[in-house]
């Protein structure tokens, strides 16, 4: 199996200047390498910098310093259009709060990345329906987000994240707003996606969620505390 | 394809946003509607005035030159013109013999007399003495009857041609042809009625005139009256050249030495058109400036509401950027939205202005020019794009993380 490095972070720092002498060091030198078809969970206490890290990986945010290579390309050298293209084609992002367009139905929400990718209308509809079928929402295509349950909304979000066949799937606490049963359903979905060859990075607070992953990165105070591989029998080996 | 589907997506978003904020959209659009209505009505009014003028001016004939003592448009002291020698009827004969670029020449002299038929009177009618060439030389059209012949003209027969208003006034119920009217106390038999000219020059048009043979005119009313000579430029001849030729002949007839300036004027419809054009340009300039201001205010309203819209939808912008919308896409989305609001405003404005123009048509014949419709739509689109640009640019520059974090 192809084992190429998808994400390569070196000494990534993120500093928020709060005005005056005050500043927040959200990330204080994070170095991580993530390979193709890995399933990684990022854990850590609240405020430790998990979301900040995910946003940087997802090209939604830019680091204050450090090197970020995505599929071998230096992200800090990309212009706005190239970043938009990476977000559109290479990265599928699932948010804790779903972040669906409230006034659009499920189908249109899932179609959106395809619109920005320039896919023709007919093809778009077909792919979006396929993605919704894939997450088990084939019978809910014309429901608006407020006509769906939390778990269903998150499935729409997952379908949207996957519809453009990205290189990696990023999920920042995808089950954070769901009860444990619906959370489990989403996790089963992720498991399937991983089996199909997707690379997944997931932020969570819950140990039982993290257990689905094959590698757990623990973050504390903006630094990587531990980075462990978990084998299928749940024995822990240090990388 | 890519661009088009972006525009289409922009339109879908725009209409959804407009529907979601109906009251707000209506109020915003109102500014544009009022602007477009006032601008198009202004244009329609100017078109009406233009048309009225054109119709009136056409009475003078575009290919007819009028040789006169006074210019139609005076640049100097009136006394300078007043002191010129009078025009003479004989010039007409000399001109028609010598000129090659005009094909009909007629002298005419004018006075004002009351005319009567039975108990009906028309006070202060313009009486024009002229020759049988007049109809050709001035391009007047006869409604009914015939113009007087050369014999009638040379012999000074008591016959006349009457204008449409004269006919209406003196003969409200019977056919004027072959009736005998009294002009300044002398009997004249009516040969023909002229076609109605109408227009804004009122009493000066042929509608209020009575034409009689020049020789009869001299006998009854004297000859020291304002004489003018009408000359029709021959088909195919250049008006300016014809004018030059007439000028040369006139200078010879008036025995002017090369150093002396002309003591006559050759007038033409074009002079009126120019003056009128200058006047309407000023009116239009002021009018469009004032009505344009209302459109400008409408545009500011659009800009304001677009800023609100961008702020309200910061989160949405963040989502769109997170899944791959480019700056240009976001910019376009909001531009399309602003342009749609304005275009709808423009269409509604036109829908209101059009019936208004039909009402205006009753007062002064006019029509909303097609060009105005096109320009109005273009302008409303432009207002949308311009006033939408700053808010849209602001939206396009939002950072995805910041936008997503916005509550
Ligand atoms: N825009 C910002 N401006 C200033 N400080 C920020 C900003 N965003 C994050 N921070 C700070 O950076 C640190 C890391 O925040 P981050 O959101 O990454 O935490 P997290 O690990 O995701 O926490 P949680 O588990 O609660 O989601 C926090 O101390 C936070 O206050
Ligand atoms: Mg977080």
Tab-separated table of N, CA, C and O in Angstrom, chain A residues 84-85 87-89 91-93 101 106-119 124 127-128 156-166, chain B residues 2 9 319-320 322-325:
chain	number	residue	atom	x	y	z
A	84	UNK	N	-7.857	27.840	-1.594
A	84	UNK	CA	-9.272	27.512	-1.781
A	84	UNK	C	-9.400	26.178	-2.502
A	84	UNK	O	-10.252	25.350	-2.176
A	85	UNK	N	-8.523	25.961	-3.459
A	85	UNK	CA	-8.571	24.719	-4.225
A	85	UNK	C	-8.242	23.515	-3.347
A	85	UNK	O	-8.880	22.462	-3.438
A	87	UNK	N	-8.637	23.364	-0.069
A	87	UNK	CA	-9.795	23.172	0.829
A	87	UNK	C	-10.938	22.478	0.101
A	87	UNK	O	-11.668	21.677	0.657
A	88	UNK	N	-11.061	22.810	-1.170
A	88	UNK	CA	-12.166	22.270	-1.953
A	88	UNK	C	-11.956	20.816	-2.353
A	88	UNK	O	-12.846	19.985	-2.217
A	89	UNK	N	-10.742	20.506	-2.812
A	89	UNK	CA	-10.518	19.202	-3.443
A	89	UNK	C	-9.791	18.199	-2.561
A	89	UNK	O	-9.951	17.001	-2.720
A	91	UNK	N	-9.272	18.481	1.024
A	91	UNK	CA	-9.601	18.374	2.437
A	91	UNK	C	-11.107	18.344	2.631
A	91	UNK	O	-11.833	19.152	2.052
A	92	UNK	N	-11.558	17.371	3.427
A	92	UNK	CA	-12.960	17.360	3.825
A	92	UNK	C	-13.004	17.685	5.306
A	92	UNK	O	-12.362	17.008	6.102
A	93	UNK	N	-13.718	18.735	5.666
A	93	UNK	CA	-13.722	19.182	7.060
A	93	UNK	C	-15.099	18.952	7.674
A	93	UNK	O	-16.102	19.368	7.112
A	101	UNK	N	-25.387	25.037	5.634
A	101	UNK	CA	-26.134	26.240	5.256
A	101	UNK	C	-27.593	26.016	5.629
A	101	UNK	O	-28.241	25.110	5.104
A	106	UNK	N	-30.395	19.310	2.204
A	106	UNK	CA	-29.231	18.436	2.326
A	106	UNK	C	-28.503	18.311	0.999
A	106	UNK	O	-27.272	18.411	0.931
A	107	UNK	N	-29.278	18.125	-0.058
A	107	UNK	CA	-28.672	17.923	-1.372
A	107	UNK	C	-27.807	19.116	-1.766
A	107	UNK	O	-26.660	18.966	-2.185
A	108	UNK	N	-28.376	20.306	-1.590
A	108	UNK	CA	-27.635	21.498	-1.999
A	108	UNK	C	-26.382	21.682	-1.146
A	108	UNK	O	-25.326	22.067	-1.647
A	109	UNK	N	-26.506	21.393	0.151
A	109	UNK	CA	-25.340	21.483	1.024
A	109	UNK	C	-24.220	20.571	0.543
A	109	UNK	O	-23.058	20.952	0.539
A	110	UNK	N	-24.596	19.381	0.147
A	110	UNK	CA	-23.581	18.423	-0.287
A	110	UNK	C	-23.038	18.800	-1.673
A	110	UNK	O	-21.889	18.546	-2.001
A	111	UNK	N	-23.894	19.443	-2.456
A	111	UNK	CA	-23.506	19.857	-3.807
A	111	UNK	C	-22.462	20.973	-3.807
A	111	UNK	O	-21.706	21.135	-4.765
A	112	UNK	N	-22.487	21.770	-2.740
A	112	UNK	CA	-21.724	23.009	-2.718
A	112	UNK	C	-20.237	22.866	-3.092
A	112	UNK	O	-19.742	23.603	-3.953
A	113	UNK	N	-19.522	21.902	-2.493
A	113	UNK	CA	-18.102	21.776	-2.873
A	113	UNK	C	-17.952	21.465	-4.363
A	113	UNK	O	-16.984	21.900	-4.991
A	114	UNK	N	-18.943	20.762	-4.926
A	114	UNK	CA	-18.879	20.409	-6.351
A	114	UNK	C	-19.106	21.647	-7.208
A	114	UNK	O	-18.506	21.786	-8.271
A	115	UNK	N	-19.989	22.537	-6.726
A	115	UNK	CA	-20.208	23.790	-7.454
A	115	UNK	C	-18.903	24.553	-7.534
A	115	UNK	O	-18.489	25.013	-8.602
A	116	UNK	N	-18.205	24.638	-6.378
A	116	UNK	CA	-16.952	25.392	-6.367
A	116	UNK	C	-15.857	24.666	-7.134
A	116	UNK	O	-14.873	25.270	-7.541
A	117	UNK	N	-16.054	23.369	-7.331
A	117	UNK	CA	-15.063	22.626	-8.110
A	117	UNK	C	-15.373	22.712	-9.601
A	117	UNK	O	-14.600	22.233	-10.426
A	118	UNK	N	-16.519	23.301	-9.949
A	118	UNK	CA	-16.860	23.469	-11.356
A	118	UNK	C	-17.449	22.226	-12.004
A	118	UNK	O	-17.388	22.062	-13.217
A	119	UNK	N	-18.036	21.351	-11.202
A	119	UNK	CA	-18.664	20.149	-11.755
A	119	UNK	C	-20.030	20.530	-12.360
A	119	UNK	O	-20.727	21.385	-11.822
A	124	UNK	N	-23.206	16.855	-10.592
A	124	UNK	CA	-23.238	17.299	-9.209
A	124	UNK	C	-24.344	16.598	-8.441
A	124	UNK	O	-24.128	16.041	-7.365
A	127	UNK	N	-23.525	12.890	-7.911
A	127	UNK	CA	-22.502	12.645	-6.891
A	127	UNK	C	-23.031	12.967	-5.488
A	127	UNK	O	-22.738	12.245	-4.534
A	128	UNK	N	-23.810	14.063	-5.389
A	128	UNK	CA	-24.317	14.467	-4.078
A	128	UNK	C	-25.287	13.418	-3.536
A	128	UNK	O	-25.239	13.046	-2.360
A	156	UNK	N	-24.899	14.623	6.971
A	156	UNK	CA	-24.876	15.516	5.802
A	156	UNK	C	-23.506	16.173	5.703
A	156	UNK	O	-22.897	16.242	4.634
A	157	UNK	N	-23.010	16.635	6.862
A	157	UNK	CA	-21.706	17.292	6.874
A	157	UNK	C	-20.613	16.336	6.406
A	157	UNK	O	-19.700	16.729	5.669
A	158	UNK	N	-20.721	15.070	6.824
A	158	UNK	CA	-19.725	14.091	6.389
A	158	UNK	C	-19.842	13.860	4.881
A	158	UNK	O	-18.837	13.815	4.160
A	159	UNK	N	-21.083	13.745	4.424
A	159	UNK	CA	-21.285	13.563	2.977
A	159	UNK	C	-20.676	14.733	2.211
A	159	UNK	O	-20.030	14.561	1.183
A	160	UNK	N	-20.883	15.951	2.735
A	160	UNK	CA	-20.324	17.130	2.078
A	160	UNK	C	-18.794	17.077	2.078
A	160	UNK	O	-18.149	17.429	1.099
A	161	UNK	N	-18.236	16.603	3.210
A	161	UNK	CA	-16.784	16.540	3.308
A	161	UNK	C	-16.199	15.516	2.344
A	161	UNK	O	-15.072	15.656	1.882
A	162	UNK	N	-16.984	14.504	2.027
A	162	UNK	CA	-16.451	13.403	1.223
A	162	UNK	C	-16.745	13.518	-0.265
A	162	UNK	O	-16.133	12.831	-1.085
A	163	UNK	N	-17.694	14.381	-0.611
A	163	UNK	CA	-18.249	14.332	-1.963
A	163	UNK	C	-17.207	14.606	-3.044
A	163	UNK	O	-17.284	14.080	-4.152
A	164	UNK	N	-16.188	15.404	-2.693
A	164	UNK	CA	-15.147	15.724	-3.680
A	164	UNK	C	-13.976	14.745	-3.634
A	164	UNK	O	-12.940	14.992	-4.232
A	165	UNK	N	-14.143	13.630	-2.898
A	165	UNK	CA	-13.090	12.630	-2.730
A	165	UNK	C	-11.768	13.261	-2.307
A	165	UNK	O	-10.777	13.215	-3.039
A	166	UNK	N	-11.737	13.858	-1.105
A	166	UNK	CA	-10.523	14.543	-0.656
A	166	UNK	C	-9.433	13.556	-0.236
A	166	UNK	O	-9.709	12.375	-0.017
B	2	UNK	N	-17.782	27.128	-15.685
B	2	UNK	CA	-17.496	27.349	-14.287
B	2	UNK	C	-18.050	28.701	-13.846
B	2	UNK	O	-18.775	28.817	-12.879
B	9	UNK	N	-25.311	30.038	-9.150
B	9	UNK	CA	-25.327	29.832	-7.700
B	9	UNK	C	-25.548	31.166	-6.993
B	9	UNK	O	-26.338	31.260	-6.059
B	319	UNK	N	-18.343	29.222	6.066
B	319	UNK	CA	-18.625	27.847	5.629
B	319	UNK	C	-18.248	27.679	4.162
B	319	UNK	O	-17.554	26.737	3.764
B	320	UNK	N	-18.684	28.632	3.361
B	320	UNK	CA	-18.414	28.530	1.925
B	320	UNK	C	-16.919	28.527	1.642
B	320	UNK	O	-16.430	27.781	0.799
B	322	UNK	N	-14.613	27.561	3.722
B	322	UNK	CA	-14.031	26.336	4.258
B	322	UNK	C	-14.178	25.178	3.290
B	322	UNK	O	-13.364	24.257	3.293
B	323	UNK	N	-15.207	25.204	2.450
B	323	UNK	CA	-15.357	24.086	1.523
B	323	UNK	C	-14.935	24.458	0.115
B	323	UNK	O	-15.223	23.744	-0.832
B	324	UNK	N	-14.217	25.567	-0.013
B	324	UNK	CA	-13.540	25.797	-1.282
B	324	UNK	C	-13.990	26.979	-2.111
B	324	UNK	O	-13.558	27.115	-3.256
B	325	UNK	N	-14.843	27.853	-1.542
B	325	UNK	CA	-15.212	29.033	-2.316
B	325	UNK	C	-14.013	29.961	-2.393
B	325	UNK	O	-13.331	30.192	-1.400
